[in-house]
Amino acid sequence: MKNIIRQIKPFCRGLTFTGGGEPLCNDDTLEAIEYAKKSGMDVALVTNGDLLNQEKALKIVKNCTYIRVSYMDDETSNKLKLLVEAREKAKSNCTIGVSMLTNKERAQLMKRFVAQAKKSKADYAQFRPFHLDMFDARKIIGGLQKGYDNNNFKIITSGYKYENMEEKKKGIKKYNISFADNFRTVIASDGKIYPDCFTRGMENFSLGDLKKDSFAKIWRSKRRKRISETKLDQKNCPPMCYHDPLSELLWDIWRQYQEGDHANFV
């Protein structure tokens, strides 16, 4: 992982250890987090917290800009407390949050989840829907925000995922090119690079393999450029993508630049 961090450092300002499995299952993750931090990068960790202990928690809060714990069960609050105590001991400014995936069956758990997060002294609780799930939890979330939000605790949400859910599930995009792919990327555990977490493992979206080529070569390659420009034309391009909001914004800027009469005033 250190070799990968050295390669991406000239291209990357922030690095998140997340997804495709629990990052802390890899014994080298903590050392890689420390190395990335010492390299001058902002580092984040998304974890289910199962493998946390006092020693690991202390190393994490010392080196991460933020940590998000995925809600699994009531044991999650104990993991949050462990991180909060480590943050206080280290006098760290690390942001600590917890996230919950929503659907109709989980609606009754949302208030309890928020109450536990606030009691554990987390900085925020986040809601987002299970991928492609159509349950709109915004009304419940709004009520919880009124009851629990204050200067020390916030309830946040991946709002764009709840908006126009039917439209997004059908794969309808408000942009023609995913410009966000130029600002974010995913490196899988096998060393292959993909545009985002939803395309990870799909061979037609693989930008390259770090076991065969350097990151710089892959990032500047014609293949990456082609995949970025034709991504939305692929039949298996996943709907409701994490990149949608940024790509919509960048597409609107690009369109106005191309079509407007006064490009320098975009």
CSV table of C-alpha atoms in Angstrom, one decimal:
chain,number,residue,atom,x,y,z
A,1,MET,CA,0.0,0.0,0.0
A,2,LYS,CA,2.9,2.4,0.6
A,3,ASN,CA,4.0,2.0,-3.0
A,4,ILE,CA,0.5,2.9,-4.1
A,5,ILE,CA,0.4,5.9,-1.8
A,6,ARG,CA,3.7,7.2,-3.2
A,7,GLN,CA,2.3,6.9,-6.7
A,8,ILE,CA,-1.0,8.7,-6.1
A,9,LYS,CA,0.5,11.4,-3.9
A,10,PRO,CA,1.2,13.9,-6.8
A,11,PHE,CA,-2.4,13.4,-8.0
A,12,CYS,CA,-4.4,13.2,-4.8
A,13,ARG,CA,-5.1,15.4,-1.8
A,14,GLY,CA,-7.4,13.1,0.1
A,15,LEU,CA,-7.4,9.3,0.6
A,16,THR,CA,-10.3,7.3,2.1
A,17,PHE,CA,-9.8,3.7,3.2
A,18,THR,CA,-13.2,2.1,2.6
A,19,GLY,CA,-15.5,-0.2,0.8
A,20,GLY,CA,-15.4,-3.6,-0.8
A,21,GLY,CA,-14.8,-5.2,2.6
A,22,GLU,CA,-13.7,-4.0,6.0
A,23,PRO,CA,-10.4,-2.0,5.7
A,24,LEU,CA,-9.2,-3.1,9.2
A,25,CYS,CA,-9.2,-6.7,8.1
A,26,ASN,CA,-5.9,-5.9,6.4
A,27,ASP,CA,-3.2,-5.8,9.0
A,28,ASP,CA,-1.3,-3.2,7.0
A,29,THR,CA,-4.1,-0.6,6.9
A,30,LEU,CA,-3.1,1.3,10.1
A,31,GLU,CA,0.5,1.6,9.0
A,32,ALA,CA,-0.7,2.8,5.5
A,33,ILE,CA,-3.0,5.4,7.2
A,34,GLU,CA,0.0,6.7,9.2
A,35,TYR,CA,2.2,6.7,6.1
A,36,ALA,CA,-0.4,8.6,4.0
A,37,LYS,CA,-0.8,11.2,6.8
A,38,LYS,CA,3.0,11.7,7.0
A,39,SER,CA,3.1,12.1,3.2
A,40,GLY,CA,0.9,15.2,3.6
A,41,MET,CA,-2.4,13.7,2.6
A,42,ASP,CA,-5.8,14.1,4.3
A,43,VAL,CA,-6.9,10.6,5.3
A,44,ALA,CA,-10.3,9.2,6.2
A,45,LEU,CA,-11.5,5.8,7.3
A,46,VAL,CA,-14.9,4.2,6.8
A,47,THR,CA,-15.3,1.1,9.0
A,48,ASN,CA,-17.9,-1.1,10.7
A,49,GLY,CA,-15.8,-0.8,13.9
A,50,ASP,CA,-15.8,-4.6,14.7
A,51,LEU,CA,-12.0,-4.8,14.9
A,52,LEU,CA,-11.5,-1.6,16.9
A,53,ASN,CA,-9.7,-1.5,20.2
A,54,GLN,CA,-8.0,1.2,22.3
A,55,GLU,CA,-4.7,1.0,20.5
A,56,LYS,CA,-6.2,1.1,17.0
A,57,ALA,CA,-8.6,3.8,17.9
A,58,LEU,CA,-5.8,6.0,19.2
A,59,LYS,CA,-3.7,5.6,16.0
A,60,ILE,CA,-6.8,6.3,13.8
A,61,VAL,CA,-7.9,9.5,15.5
A,62,LYS,CA,-4.3,10.8,15.4
A,63,ASN,CA,-4.0,10.4,11.7
A,64,CYS,CA,-7.5,10.7,10.2
A,65,THR,CA,-9.4,13.9,9.3
A,66,TYR,CA,-12.6,12.0,9.7
A,67,ILE,CA,-13.9,8.5,10.6
A,68,ARG,CA,-17.3,7.2,9.7
A,69,VAL,CA,-18.6,4.0,11.5
A,70,SER,CA,-21.3,2.0,9.6
A,71,TYR,CA,-24.2,1.2,11.9
A,72,MET,CA,-24.6,-2.6,12.4
A,73,ASP,CA,-26.3,-3.0,15.8
A,74,ASP,CA,-26.3,-1.6,19.3
A,75,GLU,CA,-22.6,-2.5,19.7
A,76,THR,CA,-21.8,0.3,17.2
A,77,SER,CA,-22.4,2.9,20.0
A,78,ASN,CA,-19.6,1.2,22.1
A,79,LYS,CA,-17.2,1.5,19.1
A,80,LEU,CA,-18.1,5.2,18.8
A,81,LYS,CA,-17.4,5.8,22.5
A,82,LEU,CA,-14.0,4.1,22.0
A,83,LEU,CA,-13.1,6.5,19.2
A,84,VAL,CA,-14.4,9.6,21.1
A,85,GLU,CA,-12.4,8.6,24.2
A,86,ALA,CA,-9.3,8.2,22.0
A,87,ARG,CA,-9.9,11.6,20.4
A,88,GLU,CA,-10.0,13.2,23.8
A,89,LYS,CA,-6.9,11.5,24.9
A,90,ALA,CA,-5.0,12.4,21.8
A,91,LYS,CA,-6.4,16.0,21.7
A,92,SER,CA,-7.3,15.4,18.1
A,93,ASN,CA,-9.6,17.3,15.8
A,94,CYS,CA,-10.8,14.2,14.0
A,95,THR,CA,-14.5,14.3,13.0
A,96,ILE,CA,-16.3,11.1,14.2
A,97,GLY,CA,-19.6,10.1,12.6
A,98,VAL,CA,-21.9,7.1,12.1
A,99,SER,CA,-24.0,6.2,9.1
A,100,MET,CA,-27.1,4.1,8.6
A,101,LEU,CA,-28.6,2.7,5.4
A,102,THR,CA,-32.4,3.3,5.2
A,103,ASN,CA,-35.3,1.3,3.9
A,104,LYS,CA,-38.9,0.7,5.0
A,105,GLU,CA,-38.0,-2.0,7.4
A,106,ARG,CA,-35.4,0.1,9.2
A,107,ALA,CA,-37.6,3.2,9.5
A,108,GLN,CA,-38.5,2.3,13.1
A,109,LEU,CA,-34.8,2.1,14.1
A,110,MET,CA,-33.9,5.6,12.9
A,111,LYS,CA,-34.8,7.5,16.0
A,112,ARG,CA,-33.0,5.0,18.2
A,113,PHE,CA,-30.0,5.2,16.0
A,114,VAL,CA,-29.8,9.0,16.3
A,115,ALA,CA,-30.3,8.9,20.0
A,116,GLN,CA,-27.4,6.4,20.5
A,117,ALA,CA,-25.1,8.4,18.2
A,118,LYS,CA,-25.7,11.6,20.1
A,119,LYS,CA,-25.3,9.9,23.5
A,120,SER,CA,-22.0,8.5,22.2
A,121,LYS,CA,-20.8,12.0,21.5
A,122,ALA,CA,-20.5,11.5,17.8
A,123,ASP,CA,-20.3,14.6,15.7
A,124,TYR,CA,-22.9,13.5,13.3
A,125,ALA,CA,-25.3,10.8,12.2
A,126,GLN,CA,-25.8,10.2,8.5
A,127,PHE,CA,-28.6,8.6,6.6
A,128,ARG,CA,-28.5,7.3,3.0
A,129,PRO,CA,-30.7,4.7,1.2
A,130,PHE,CA,-29.7,1.2,0.4
A,131,HIS,CA,-28.6,1.3,-3.3
A,132,LEU,CA,-31.7,1.3,-5.5
A,133,ASP,CA,-34.1,1.1,-2.6
A,134,MET,CA,-37.0,3.5,-3.1
A,135,PHE,CA,-38.1,4.3,0.4
A,136,ASP,CA,-38.0,8.1,0.9
A,137,ALA,CA,-36.9,8.7,4.4
A,138,ARG,CA,-36.7,12.5,4.1
A,139,LYS,CA,-39.8,13.3,6.2
A,140,ILE,CA,-38.5,11.1,9.1
A,141,ILE,CA,-35.0,12.7,8.8
A,142,GLY,CA,-36.5,16.2,8.9
A,143,GLY,CA,-38.3,15.5,12.1
A,144,LEU,CA,-35.2,14.0,13.7
A,145,GLN,CA,-33.1,17.0,12.7
A,146,LYS,CA,-35.6,19.3,14.5
A,147,GLY,CA,-35.4,17.2,17.6
A,148,TYR,CA,-31.7,16.4,17.8
A,149,ASP,CA,-29.6,18.9,15.8
A,150,ASN,CA,-27.5,21.4,17.8
A,151,ASN,CA,-24.1,23.1,17.7
A,152,ASN,CA,-22.3,19.8,18.7
A,153,PHE,CA,-24.3,17.3,16.8
A,154,LYS,CA,-25.8,17.2,13.3
A,155,ILE,CA,-28.0,14.8,11.3
A,156,ILE,CA,-26.9,14.8,7.7
A,157,THR,CA,-28.1,12.9,4.6
A,158,SER,CA,-27.1,12.0,1.1
A,159,GLY,CA,-30.0,14.2,0.0
A,160,TYR,CA,-29.4,13.8,-3.7
A,161,LYS,CA,-30.0,10.0,-3.4
A,162,TYR,CA,-33.5,10.6,-2.0
A,163,GLU,CA,-34.4,13.2,-4.7
A,164,ASN,CA,-36.1,12.0,-7.9
A,165,MET,CA,-35.6,8.4,-6.9
A,166,GLU,CA,-37.7,6.8,-9.7
A,167,GLU,CA,-35.9,8.9,-12.3
A,168,LYS,CA,-32.5,8.0,-11.0
A,169,LYS,CA,-33.3,4.3,-10.6
A,170,LYS,CA,-34.1,4.2,-14.4
A,171,GLY,CA,-30.6,5.6,-15.0
A,172,ILE,CA,-31.7,9.0,-16.2
A,173,LYS,CA,-28.8,11.4,-15.9
A,174,LYS,CA,-28.7,15.2,-16.1
A,175,TYR,CA,-25.3,15.2,-17.6
A,176,ASN,CA,-23.7,13.6,-20.7
A,177,ILE,CA,-20.1,13.2,-19.4
A,178,SER,CA,-19.0,12.1,-15.9
A,179,PHE,CA,-16.5,14.9,-15.3
A,180,ALA,CA,-16.4,13.9,-11.6
A,181,ASP,CA,-14.3,10.9,-12.6
A,182,ASN,CA,-11.4,13.3,-13.2
A,183,PHE,CA,-11.5,14.2,-9.5
A,184,ARG,CA,-12.2,10.9,-7.8
A,185,THR,CA,-11.2,7.3,-8.4
A,186,VAL,CA,-11.3,3.9,-6.6
A,187,ILE,CA,-8.4,1.5,-6.2
A,188,ALA,CA,-9.6,-2.0,-5.5
A,189,SER,CA,-7.9,-4.5,-3.3
A,190,ASP,CA,-6.5,-6.3,-6.3
A,191,GLY,CA,-4.8,-3.2,-7.6
A,192,LYS,CA,-7.2,-2.4,-10.4
A,193,ILE,CA,-8.5,1.2,-10.7
A,194,TYR,CA,-12.1,2.1,-11.4
A,195,PRO,CA,-14.1,5.4,-11.8
A,196,ASP,CA,-16.2,4.8,-8.7
A,197,CYS,CA,-17.3,2.3,-6.1
A,198,PHE,CA,-20.3,1.1,-8.1
A,199,THR,CA,-18.2,0.2,-11.1
A,200,ARG,CA,-15.6,-1.6,-9.1
A,201,GLY,CA,-15.1,-5.2,-10.3
A,202,MET,CA,-16.7,-4.4,-13.8
A,203,GLU,CA,-14.0,-5.2,-16.3
A,204,ASN,CA,-15.3,-2.8,-18.9
A,205,PHE,CA,-14.8,0.1,-16.4
A,206,SER,CA,-11.3,-1.0,-15.3
A,207,LEU,CA,-8.9,1.9,-16.0
A,208,GLY,CA,-5.8,-0.2,-15.5
A,209,ASP,CA,-3.9,-2.4,-13.1
A,210,LEU,CA,-1.3,-1.1,-10.7
A,211,LYS,CA,0.4,-4.5,-10.8
A,212,LYS,CA,1.2,-3.9,-14.4
A,213,ASP,CA,1.5,-0.1,-14.9
A,214,SER,CA,2.1,3.0,-12.8
A,215,PHE,CA,-0.7,5.2,-11.5
A,216,ALA,CA,0.6,8.1,-13.6
A,217,LYS,CA,0.6,6.0,-16.8
A,218,ILE,CA,-2.9,4.7,-16.1
A,219,TRP,CA,-4.3,8.2,-15.2
A,220,ARG,CA,-2.9,9.8,-18.4
A,221,SER,CA,-3.9,6.9,-20.6
A,222,LYS,CA,-6.2,7.0,-23.6
A,223,ARG,CA,-8.2,4.1,-22.0
A,224,ARG,CA,-9.1,6.2,-19.0
A,225,LYS,CA,-10.1,9.1,-21.1
A,226,ARG,CA,-12.2,6.9,-23.3
A,227,ILE,CA,-14.0,5.2,-20.4
A,228,SER,CA,-14.7,8.6,-18.8
A,229,GLU,CA,-16.2,10.0,-22.0
A,230,THR,CA,-18.3,6.9,-22.8
A,231,LYS,CA,-19.1,5.7,-19.3
A,232,LEU,CA,-22.8,6.7,-19.5
A,233,ASP,CA,-23.2,4.8,-22.8
A,234,GLN,CA,-22.4,1.5,-21.2
A,235,LYS,CA,-25.4,-0.6,-20.5
A,236,ASN,CA,-24.2,-1.7,-17.1
A,237,CYS,CA,-23.3,1.8,-15.9
A,238,PRO,CA,-24.9,1.8,-12.4
A,239,PRO,CA,-27.7,4.3,-11.7
A,240,MET,CA,-27.8,6.6,-8.6
A,241,CYS,CA,-24.1,7.1,-8.7
A,242,TYR,CA,-22.1,8.8,-6.0
A,243,HIS,CA,-20.6,11.0,-8.6
A,244,ASP,CA,-24.0,12.4,-9.9
A,245,PRO,CA,-24.1,15.7,-7.9
A,246,LEU,CA,-20.6,16.7,-8.8
A,247,SER,CA,-20.9,15.6,-12.5
A,248,GLU,CA,-24.2,17.5,-12.8
A,249,LEU,CA,-22.5,20.7,-11.5
A,250,LEU,CA,-19.5,20.3,-13.8
A,251,TRP,CA,-21.6,19.4,-16.8
A,252,ASP,CA,-23.7,22.6,-16.3
A,253,ILE,CA,-20.5,24.7,-16.1
A,254,TRP,CA,-19.0,23.0,-19.2
A,255,ARG,CA,-22.2,23.4,-21.1
A,256,GLN,CA,-22.5,27.1,-20.3
A,257,TYR,CA,-18.8,27.5,-21.3
A,258,GLN,CA,-19.4,25.8,-24.6
A,259,GLU,CA,-22.8,27.4,-25.4
A,260,GLY,CA,-22.6,30.8,-23.7
A,261,ASP,CA,-21.7,34.0,-25.5
A,262,HIS,CA,-19.3,35.2,-22.8
A,263,ALA,CA,-17.3,32.2,-21.7
A,264,ASN,CA,-14.9,34.1,-19.4
A,265,PHE,CA,-17.9,35.1,-17.3
A,266,VAL,CA,-19.2,31.6,-16.5
